[in-house]
XYZ file of C-alpha atoms in Angstrom:
688
model
C 116.866 26.438 41.127
C 114.848 24.388 38.632
C 111.105 25.176 40.005
C 109.513 21.201 40.646
C 106.883 20.605 38.351
C 104.483 18.742 40.396
C 103.667 21.381 42.591
C 102.664 24.069 39.966
C 99.149 24.188 38.891
C 98.490 22.427 35.455
C 97.066 24.678 33.738
C 100.039 27.887 34.238
C 103.422 27.439 33.018
C 106.754 27.325 35.539
C 107.395 30.972 35.660
C 111.146 31.663 34.125
C 112.058 34.759 36.432
C 114.174 34.120 38.705
C 112.571 36.734 41.159
C 109.323 34.757 40.791
C 110.389 31.793 42.705
C 110.837 34.043 45.820
C 106.568 34.974 45.083
C 103.897 34.027 47.429
C 102.543 32.874 44.847
C 105.046 29.546 44.516
C 105.215 29.310 47.860
C 101.589 29.204 48.726
C 100.973 26.550 45.824
C 104.600 24.794 46.771
C 103.514 24.225 50.757
C 99.683 24.038 49.666
C 98.411 26.233 52.733
C 94.676 25.677 52.304
C 95.228 21.710 51.880
C 96.805 21.931 55.102
C 94.334 24.093 56.758
C 91.218 22.139 55.909
C 93.454 19.149 57.397
C 93.864 21.157 60.741
C 90.465 21.789 60.306
C 88.680 18.424 59.425
C 91.133 17.427 62.728
C 89.136 19.313 64.945
C 86.381 18.182 63.215
C 87.212 14.586 63.878
C 88.027 15.092 67.433
C 85.420 17.133 68.528
C 83.105 14.373 67.084
C 84.866 11.460 68.362
C 85.099 13.319 72.278
C 80.931 14.087 72.334
C 80.808 10.305 71.138
C 82.762 8.659 73.517
C 81.595 11.072 76.361
C 78.052 9.054 75.381
C 79.379 5.686 75.292
C 81.482 6.552 78.918
C 77.897 8.004 80.998
C 75.937 4.782 80.171
C 75.849 3.611 83.688
C 75.108 6.798 84.256
C 72.172 7.280 81.885
C 71.436 3.606 83.269
C 70.685 4.889 86.617
C 69.708 8.161 86.645
C 66.586 6.675 84.445
C 66.264 4.119 85.855
C 65.880 1.997 82.231
C 67.608 -1.281 81.344
C 71.100 -2.184 78.976
C 68.995 -2.546 75.872
C 67.793 1.084 76.478
C 70.677 2.336 76.656
C 71.554 0.799 73.308
C 68.495 2.549 71.580
C 69.562 5.531 72.889
C 73.508 5.009 71.950
C 71.993 3.920 68.120
C 69.908 6.473 67.265
C 72.900 8.145 66.469
C 73.280 5.756 63.809
C 69.128 6.726 63.047
C 70.022 10.598 62.593
C 72.947 9.367 59.858
C 70.568 7.202 58.217
C 68.093 9.915 57.514
C 70.663 12.065 55.182
C 73.824 10.506 54.534
C 73.039 8.899 51.285
C 71.782 11.877 48.940
C 74.813 14.726 51.716
C 77.652 11.830 50.719
C 76.448 12.370 46.898
C 75.072 15.682 46.573
C 77.536 17.433 48.935
C 80.029 16.234 46.336
C 79.184 18.384 44.527
C 78.521 21.396 46.093
C 81.124 23.693 49.193
C 82.139 20.751 50.728
C 84.353 22.879 53.240
C 80.652 24.589 54.656
C 78.988 21.300 54.391
C 80.899 20.361 57.010
C 80.565 23.235 59.194
C 76.431 23.339 59.194
C 77.240 19.805 60.623
C 79.715 20.038 62.787
C 76.798 23.358 64.211
C 73.622 19.886 63.481
C 76.249 18.604 65.972
C 76.640 21.555 68.559
C 73.007 21.657 69.062
C 71.976 17.618 69.309
C 74.483 17.541 72.065
C 72.951 20.674 74.209
C 69.353 18.680 73.118
C 71.208 15.869 75.150
C 71.884 17.436 78.122
C 68.827 19.840 78.497
C 66.801 16.611 80.487
C 69.265 17.370 84.180
C 67.584 20.860 83.850
C 63.888 19.859 83.917
C 63.746 16.458 85.759
C 64.186 17.509 89.093
C 66.645 16.087 92.218
C 67.497 12.582 91.714
C 66.650 10.688 95.181
C 68.457 7.407 95.395
C 66.426 4.087 96.621
C 67.206 3.734 100.078
C 66.001 1.900 102.948
C 68.555 1.568 105.827
C 70.521 4.834 105.059
C 66.639 6.598 105.482
C 67.133 4.871 108.632
C 69.542 5.370 109.233
C 69.536 10.004 108.470
C 66.832 10.376 110.693
C 66.388 11.724 114.067
C 64.024 9.287 115.179
C 66.310 6.443 114.822
C 64.159 3.529 113.068
C 65.783 0.314 112.885
C 66.578 -1.445 110.073
C 64.009 -4.252 110.827
C 61.286 -3.215 112.627
C 59.012 -5.477 115.021
C 56.356 -6.578 113.224
C 52.858 -5.054 113.591
C 49.080 -5.414 111.926
C 49.371 -1.384 111.421
C 53.434 -1.257 109.800
C 51.996 -4.621 107.581
C 49.396 -3.203 105.688
C 50.897 0.630 105.322
C 54.017 -2.158 103.893
C 51.524 -3.536 101.576
C 49.655 -0.380 100.767
C 53.225 1.465 99.916
C 54.309 -1.580 97.647
C 51.145 -1.143 95.355
C 50.985 2.312 95.284
C 52.914 4.810 93.397
C 55.441 7.166 94.157
C 55.753 10.864 94.182
C 56.492 12.231 90.868
C 55.255 8.385 89.509
C 52.526 10.323 86.802
C 55.010 13.521 86.150
C 57.492 11.243 84.521
C 55.197 8.366 83.359
C 53.718 11.362 80.795
C 56.721 12.236 79.536
C 59.582 10.735 79.803
C 63.424 12.159 80.327
C 65.330 9.766 78.197
C 63.674 11.006 74.751
C 65.576 14.083 74.929
C 68.673 12.107 75.163
C 67.213 10.287 72.250
C 66.643 13.207 70.209
C 69.352 15.167 70.599
C 71.703 11.820 69.693
C 69.958 11.976 66.772
C 70.679 15.159 65.417
C 74.372 14.793 66.443
C 74.249 11.961 63.951
C 72.300 14.073 61.229
C 75.068 17.138 61.612
C 78.043 14.241 61.218
C 77.443 13.293 57.886
C 78.519 14.814 56.324
C 81.971 14.668 57.979
C 84.176 11.548 57.105
C 83.130 11.403 53.146
C 82.915 14.533 52.358
C 86.561 15.888 54.220
C 87.725 12.226 52.915
C 86.777 12.861 49.124
C 87.959 16.685 49.953
C 91.844 15.519 51.123
C 91.954 12.562 48.220
C 91.589 14.893 45.578
C 93.621 17.838 45.839
C 96.374 15.733 47.995
C 98.996 14.079 45.443
C 98.815 10.093 45.642
C 101.497 8.862 47.352
C 100.675 11.807 50.037
C 96.640 10.794 50.473
C 96.833 7.147 52.560
C 99.697 9.571 55.558
C 97.249 12.429 55.890
C 94.216 9.798 56.499
C 96.246 8.803 58.664
C 97.157 11.295 60.147
C 93.375 13.325 60.393
C 92.564 9.957 61.759
C 95.253 9.289 64.157
C 94.359 12.699 65.877
C 91.127 12.021 65.998
C 91.534 9.275 68.305
C 92.450 12.224 70.815
C 89.182 12.598 71.199
C 88.088 9.639 72.395
C 91.267 9.785 74.948
C 89.526 13.502 76.463
C 85.844 12.564 75.938
C 86.945 9.131 78.137
C 88.769 10.704 80.861
C 85.442 14.304 80.708
C 83.630 10.294 81.265
C 85.633 10.038 84.602
C 86.361 13.196 85.791
C 81.990 14.128 85.457
C 81.276 10.496 86.953
C 83.635 11.213 90.279
C 81.675 14.329 90.463
C 77.771 14.111 92.010
C 74.653 14.120 89.504
C 73.390 17.353 92.227
C 76.989 19.128 92.757
C 75.498 22.391 93.519
C 71.759 21.681 93.992
C 72.473 19.752 96.863
C 74.377 19.389 100.659
C 76.841 17.135 99.798
C 77.102 16.285 103.515
C 74.440 14.044 102.670
C 74.795 12.429 100.226
C 76.092 8.674 101.269
C 76.438 6.442 98.720
C 80.301 6.678 96.979
C 80.978 7.036 93.613
C 81.391 2.754 93.618
C 77.538 2.281 94.708
C 75.651 0.652 92.028
C 73.501 3.779 92.170
C 75.484 6.223 92.296
C 75.081 8.950 89.244
C 78.040 11.627 88.628
C 77.899 14.357 86.925
C 76.526 13.394 83.149
C 75.234 16.706 82.156
C 78.348 18.632 82.488
C 80.218 16.749 79.920
C 77.112 17.145 77.225
C 77.431 20.887 77.682
C 81.804 20.946 77.108
C 81.656 19.021 74.192
C 78.765 21.161 73.121
C 80.809 24.326 72.820
C 84.039 22.139 71.079
C 82.409 21.140 68.511
C 80.605 24.356 68.358
C 83.937 26.709 67.795
C 85.141 23.753 64.918
C 82.436 24.733 63.645
C 84.462 27.725 62.263
C 87.584 27.444 59.795
C 84.988 25.931 57.564
C 83.370 28.832 56.770
C 86.516 29.969 55.366
C 88.398 27.071 53.500
C 87.810 27.109 49.715
C 84.925 25.281 47.266
C 88.779 23.651 45.390
C 92.138 23.341 45.734
C 94.506 22.972 42.366
C 94.540 19.187 41.528
C 98.247 17.557 41.391
C 99.599 16.896 38.272
C 100.099 13.354 38.629
C 96.458 12.936 38.649
C 96.014 14.160 35.103
C 97.160 12.564 31.737
C 99.954 15.158 30.396
C 97.911 15.321 26.959
C 94.523 16.476 28.650
C 93.871 20.827 28.511
C 94.015 22.954 31.205
C 90.581 23.224 30.604
C 90.042 19.249 30.839
C 92.244 18.851 33.681
C 90.460 21.420 36.128
C 86.571 20.010 35.012
C 85.746 20.711 38.490
C 84.958 24.076 38.397
C 83.077 24.033 36.302
C 80.273 21.447 38.286
C 76.555 22.637 38.028
C 76.046 25.230 40.116
C 73.968 23.756 43.635
C 70.213 24.793 42.045
C 71.568 23.296 38.945
C 71.976 20.525 41.774
C 68.772 20.765 42.990
C 66.805 20.599 39.925
C 68.375 18.231 38.364
C 67.085 14.707 38.743
C 67.962 12.168 40.669
C 67.180 9.443 38.302
C 69.722 10.198 35.653
C 72.631 10.577 38.472
C 71.625 8.899 41.207
C 70.539 5.513 40.840
C 72.590 5.030 38.172
C 75.805 5.693 40.223
C 74.838 3.963 42.601
C 73.598 0.478 40.081
C 77.452 0.884 39.167
C 78.592 0.537 42.981
C 76.799 -1.820 44.034
C 77.252 -3.193 40.480
C 81.306 -4.083 42.313
C 81.698 -8.018 43.584
C 84.848 -6.248 45.628
C 82.843 -3.464 47.188
C 79.872 -5.460 48.216
C 82.756 -8.189 49.898
C 84.043 -5.560 51.283
C 81.078 -3.905 53.154
C 80.016 -7.865 54.027
C 82.838 -7.603 56.079
C 83.583 -3.845 57.356
C 79.245 -4.787 58.810
C 80.559 -7.951 60.158
C 83.467 -6.517 62.449
C 81.900 -3.139 62.607
C 79.306 -5.573 64.843
C 81.800 -7.005 66.626
C 83.647 -3.177 67.608
C 80.816 -1.339 68.698
C 79.310 -3.701 70.244
C 82.622 -4.044 72.673
C 83.424 -0.561 72.812
C 80.154 -0.142 73.649
C 79.731 -2.106 77.687
C 83.646 -2.631 77.684
C 83.580 0.187 80.336
C 80.373 -1.658 81.985
C 82.424 -5.010 81.691
C 85.454 -3.918 83.365
C 83.159 -2.229 86.421
C 80.944 -5.745 87.164
C 83.891 -8.375 85.877
C 86.702 -6.668 88.291
C 84.314 -4.599 91.198
C 85.791 -0.829 88.993
C 84.290 3.242 89.330
C 82.731 4.186 86.423
C 84.874 6.415 86.988
C 88.060 4.110 86.881
C 86.840 2.490 84.063
C 86.852 5.520 81.797
C 89.732 7.287 82.503
C 91.143 3.613 81.888
C 89.737 3.478 78.890
C 90.960 7.202 78.093
C 95.162 6.690 79.423
C 95.299 3.178 78.107
C 92.842 1.780 75.573
C 92.611 4.722 73.516
C 96.183 5.553 72.677
C 97.195 2.464 71.795
C 95.089 1.771 69.027
C 95.976 6.014 68.215
C 99.432 4.394 67.604
C 98.448 1.773 65.591
C 96.485 3.281 63.722
C 99.300 6.044 62.831
C 101.662 2.539 62.317
C 99.198 1.452 59.952
C 100.019 4.725 57.478
C 103.073 4.867 57.797
C 103.127 1.823 57.181
C 101.427 2.075 53.486
C 103.853 4.697 52.137
C 107.437 3.287 53.072
C 105.976 0.250 51.848
C 104.371 1.605 49.091
C 101.410 -1.503 49.591
C 99.854 -2.222 46.529
C 95.590 -2.958 46.340
C 96.419 -6.974 47.387
C 99.640 -5.526 49.559
C 97.232 -3.261 51.889
C 94.207 -6.075 51.695
C 96.610 -8.890 53.006
C 98.235 -6.492 55.828
C 94.704 -5.727 57.140
C 94.204 -9.176 57.504
C 97.444 -10.422 58.923
C 96.030 -7.618 62.041
C 93.367 -8.842 62.628
C 93.914 -11.889 62.604
C 96.709 -11.781 65.294
C 94.377 -9.112 67.290
C 91.590 -12.207 67.266
C 93.679 -14.804 68.792
C 95.437 -12.641 71.275
C 91.449 -12.417 72.567
C 90.695 -15.837 72.528
C 92.894 -14.868 76.446
C 90.748 -12.753 77.260
C 87.951 -16.085 78.602
C 90.768 -17.021 80.629
C 90.897 -13.586 82.504
C 87.575 -13.912 84.839
C 86.821 -13.413 88.577
C 83.679 -15.726 90.290
C 80.292 -14.191 91.787
C 81.366 -12.227 93.844
C 79.363 -13.373 97.185
C 76.150 -12.026 97.738
C 73.310 -13.033 99.689
C 70.135 -14.504 98.831
C 71.597 -13.448 94.799
C 75.295 -15.539 95.240
C 75.170 -17.697 97.799
C 72.217 -18.746 100.296
C 72.674 -17.578 104.217
C 74.278 -20.624 105.172
C 77.794 -19.816 103.292
C 76.417 -22.826 99.742
C 77.674 -21.096 96.410
C 74.486 -20.987 94.603
C 72.860 -17.770 91.742
C 69.049 -17.463 91.944
C 67.084 -15.176 90.925
C 64.116 -15.863 92.796
C 63.414 -12.990 94.968
C 62.269 -15.615 97.876
C 65.578 -16.599 97.532
C 66.477 -13.751 99.794
C 64.149 -14.290 102.813
C 65.732 -16.952 105.173
C 65.250 -17.408 108.700
C 68.325 -14.719 110.220
C 65.224 -12.076 108.787
C 62.324 -14.150 109.217
C 61.439 -11.903 112.256
C 62.192 -8.617 109.971
C 59.312 -6.860 107.564
C 61.573 -6.405 104.467
C 61.532 -5.610 101.279
C 62.348 -8.250 98.594
C 62.773 -5.523 95.857
C 65.450 -2.879 97.857
C 68.577 -2.679 97.046
C 71.126 -0.597 99.599
C 73.517 -3.258 100.276
C 75.828 -3.876 103.619
C 79.364 -6.345 103.847
C 79.155 -8.542 107.126
C 82.572 -8.993 108.360
C 82.159 -12.426 107.466
C 83.492 -11.317 103.652
C 79.316 -12.251 102.383
C 77.509 -8.621 100.646
C 73.686 -8.463 101.993
C 70.968 -6.647 99.707
C 69.800 -4.597 102.712
C 70.730 -4.076 106.222
C 67.153 -5.660 106.499
C 67.347 -8.824 104.829
C 70.439 -9.088 107.327
C 68.540 -8.821 109.843
C 69.877 -6.406 111.494
C 68.282 -4.727 113.757
C 70.563 -1.922 115.526
C 72.186 1.435 114.531
C 75.639 2.592 116.344
C 77.443 4.730 115.035
C 77.307 3.791 111.137
C 77.725 -0.387 112.030
C 75.092 -2.241 111.980
C 75.222 -4.835 113.986
C 73.389 -8.371 114.172
C 71.533 -10.047 116.227
C 70.024 -12.844 114.513
C 70.483 -16.548 115.904
C 73.413 -17.574 113.549
C 76.398 -15.452 115.367
C 76.670 -11.484 116.085
C 78.818 -10.187 113.524
C 78.918 -5.848 112.500
C 78.436 -4.751 109.019
C 79.156 -1.533 107.552
C 78.045 0.398 104.294
C 78.623 -1.148 100.547
C 79.204 -3.542 99.040
C 82.112 -6.013 100.113
C 85.686 -5.706 98.717
C 86.617 -7.247 95.514
C 88.283 -10.926 95.816
C 92.131 -10.516 95.329
C 92.468 -12.672 93.067
C 90.320 -10.754 91.122
C 92.464 -7.525 91.715
C 95.428 -9.490 90.552
C 94.387 -10.638 87.516
C 93.277 -6.824 86.251
C 96.349 -5.603 85.405
C 96.788 -8.761 83.468
C 93.519 -7.609 81.529
C 94.886 -4.119 81.043
C 97.713 -5.273 79.035
C 96.075 -7.877 76.509
C 93.731 -5.132 75.979
C 96.221 -2.584 75.197
C 98.747 -4.880 72.831
C 95.113 -5.874 71.293
C 93.644 -2.842 70.837
C 97.780 -1.648 68.984
C 97.767 -4.543 66.560
C 94.325 -4.727 65.714
C 94.056 -0.818 64.774
C 97.337 -1.301 62.663
C 95.083 -2.661 59.991
C 92.578 0.204 60.101
C 94.140 3.211 58.153
C 95.331 0.346 54.845
C 91.303 -0.694 55.293
C 90.110 2.412 54.913
C 92.277 3.779 51.819
C 91.988 -0.214 50.253
C 87.839 0.561 50.516
C 89.109 4.394 48.046
C 91.507 1.866 45.962
C 89.230 -0.832 44.603
C 86.683 1.603 42.880
C 86.054 3.914 39.869
C 87.758 7.603 41.212
C 84.294 9.222 40.112
C 82.251 7.355 42.209
C 84.692 8.071 45.190
C 82.581 9.942 47.413
C 79.222 8.274 46.944
C 81.199 4.892 47.405
C 82.800 5.762 51.063
C 78.675 7.792 52.019
C 77.021 4.141 50.832
C 79.892 2.349 53.519
C 78.890 4.205 55.972
C 75.344 4.006 56.158
C 75.461 0.637 55.343
C 77.205 -0.587 58.567
C 76.036 2.148 60.289
C 71.974 1.138 59.986
C 73.370 -2.911 60.115
C 75.724 -2.499 63.266
C 75.934 0.428 64.164
C 72.104 0.780 64.765
C 71.454 -2.694 65.962
C 74.796 -3.770 67.362
C 74.580 -1.890 70.986
C 70.810 -2.911 71.240
C 70.797 -7.257 70.919
C 75.021 -6.687 72.654
C 72.811 -4.694 75.847
C 69.820 -7.112 75.860
C 71.880 -10.473 75.700
C 73.636 -8.544 78.771
C 70.655 -7.836 80.222
C 69.544 -11.191 80.183
C 72.733 -11.667 82.307
C 70.992 -10.293 86.050
C 70.393 -10.988 88.933
C 68.874 -7.948 90.458
C 66.771 -5.654 89.045
C 66.182 -1.859 90.830
C 63.176 -0.476 90.359
C 61.948 2.831 89.508
C 59.632 5.111 91.113
C 56.166 3.994 89.611
C 56.923 0.587 90.597
C 57.971 -0.671 87.047
C 61.795 -2.645 86.218
C 65.008 -0.090 86.208
C 68.423 -0.253 86.225
C 70.744 -3.469 86.926
C 72.291 -3.947 90.312
C 74.302 -6.844 89.850
C 75.086 -9.737 87.530
C 76.385 -13.255 86.883
C 79.275 -11.483 86.330
C 80.720 -15.305 84.476
C 77.796 -15.479 82.451
C 78.605 -11.258 81.390
C 82.305 -12.529 80.564
C 80.853 -15.762 78.518
C 78.190 -13.560 76.195
C 80.212 -10.650 75.736
C 83.339 -11.969 75.046
C 81.275 -14.688 72.896
C 79.464 -12.344 70.583
C 82.501 -10.468 70.278
C 84.736 -13.561 69.041
C 81.796 -15.187 66.916
C 81.406 -12.166 65.302
C 85.037 -11.903 63.835
C 84.780 -15.377 63.158
C 82.515 -15.201 60.577
C 83.977 -12.189 59.312
C 87.725 -14.067 58.888
C 85.098 -16.708 56.477
C 84.176 -13.545 53.788
C 87.655 -11.994 54.263
C 87.853 -15.967 52.120
C 86.244 -14.818 49.177
C 87.392 -11.224 49.344
C 90.680 -12.680 48.396
C 89.143 -13.997 45.437
C 87.166 -11.939 44.878
C 90.311 -8.849 43.868
C 92.659 -10.662 42.789
C 90.932 -11.399 39.894
C 89.650 -7.418 40.025
C 93.757 -6.467 40.040
C 94.309 -9.211 37.261
C 91.090 -7.605 35.226
C 92.609 -3.768 35.796
C 95.873 -4.829 34.837
C 94.580 -6.375 31.337
C 92.512 -2.837 31.142
C 95.394 -0.299 30.457
C 97.332 -3.525 28.038
C 94.439 -3.132 26.224
C 94.981 0.994 26.662
C 97.784 1.204 25.184
C 99.466 2.235 28.693
C 101.401 -0.672 29.803
C 104.380 0.298 31.487
C 102.815 3.395 33.661
C 98.624 1.428 34.511
C 100.690 -1.505 35.407
C 103.261 -0.533 37.762
C 100.505 2.419 39.696
C 97.756 -0.161 40.509
C 100.805 -2.502 42.165
C 102.112 0.453 43.617
C 98.730 1.942 44.728
C 98.520 4.878 42.179
C 96.256 3.268 40.087
C 93.761 5.380 40.643
C 95.690 8.811 40.002
C 96.427 8.261 36.344
C 93.491 9.184 33.982
C 93.335 9.548 30.073
C 92.128 12.397 28.788
C 88.303 10.575 27.467
C 87.374 9.943 31.014
C 87.872 13.844 32.234
C 85.768 14.094 29.245
C 82.920 11.525 30.210
C 82.557 13.159 33.019
C 82.011 16.612 31.736
C 79.089 15.278 29.596
C 78.104 13.593 32.545
C 78.292 15.999 35.113
C 80.261 14.767 37.601
C 83.014 16.184 40.002
C 86.038 13.460 40.036
C 85.826 12.355 43.966
């Protein structure tokens, strides 16, 4: 039996004794158990951080309603995760790569769990959730006051005074904004997540065989997709549970999960996600700092001392005492001097703006546009969209390995899949639903359709005999299929067994609590929307793994970890932070009816102009991707020039046969000369 040469450590000769073939050392090196353990631990860490991140996005409507804040402020909270990354990402990526990478990742997981627990804290200190009602208060009242009371001077004076004076608890909520805890917790999550991706991916690429690195990265990212699946399913489950479950009598809660004021048990999912994230830190404490380096990544003429220079990297104290200007600044200058890397950054930043904005508000889009509950929207995201993305990313890694795509092949494949998904996404613009029929907002009380952004449009002759407030949102559905903002504005004067009777001068109708159901035409359109969403998600994600591998193959090996860190820093700073904010601000412009806080300020939006929502949401998403495609044309020209230059360099160094073939088969960074290793030693650099 012959031992494969490419599986034995380069500083040890293969054993000649046949008895050694069955030894533990041989099989441990052959199967690389430590690398497998690291892959499993990193996959679990990716899973846990993806779970808590997706759960955050699944709760945006719950947080809006619980804290009475608009969408743009939710965007600020969502972007605070990237703000935490911004604080430490560059230095963690560069200097952390020289330290004990597994233990740094472990510390990051602990910080993520603490941040997740902090997000849930406001629930336990803010008090019970009070639903703003008008007619329902009279319905639950033993005195049975009518929803449309008779006009009297005493009532008018009291009503005016109540609209001016803040309600109880206003001063307390004004002095301490509870959503600030969610903001700070998300910042802490961002700081903790910082080392996971750059240090984890570079660790795999260092110690995996070149032909397997792309598949391993694809597997890690594919397994991490399970996190969003569980996260959205957890969000769906918690959205069905009332926020104060266990503290209130559920029989007294008259609103349903489909109501615009319903708030689910958002805090429960954060406690679960925090526990899982804390558990993911455990395996990294027991993993080694370095592993045997595969033979393919070294030149055969190099000595064992040169090829295993990773062990000779400086200690943690030496790194801390080193002058950053002698290492970090020159490396950063060299990295940013690469035109291919710069154009890659620009394209991915724009693509990430489109992706992050779309994903953040997609559940809300499903709720508002197709009339689905938050629970169902999260369930569909977790069970339909996310698995399609996972399958696409895994398939992209398999394609890279099977067809041995080079740098240009990976770029063309990623561009082609993105372009095809773009054309398919254009069909979403045609899959629209009409606005819901709401009297005084989307149509007049006489049945004439037309939008109104003014509160005075809520009043008409049919409710002129009532002292109604235009600020209430307590919808009732008339049997004529029209939704009224409140029972009072519908002109209802009597409550009987939960039904309201209309005694206006126009007609006598009954009304039921809540919105009227969406139209049948919109119900029929929704399955087509889901089908197209799955197809486009799969096709676009096919290019995810090839595009990521392209990033780490078009730069110098010693700059790999820094390149990943700067890429993460740039995308999160210029996409992760601003995208949810300006997407939310633009969505807020389509709001037709705002809620009110206890202090009389503007709260969360109750109903949107669905047509305008669709156009700004999809239009902004597709517009950003259009700009990115134009930049890709320039990127292809720069990438072709880069490949030709690398081939000429290989010819000049006398390694024509090896280096040229490596560049075409994605192994251009696999073989290094001894002089590069000596230079790395002199510069005290760890190859990443």
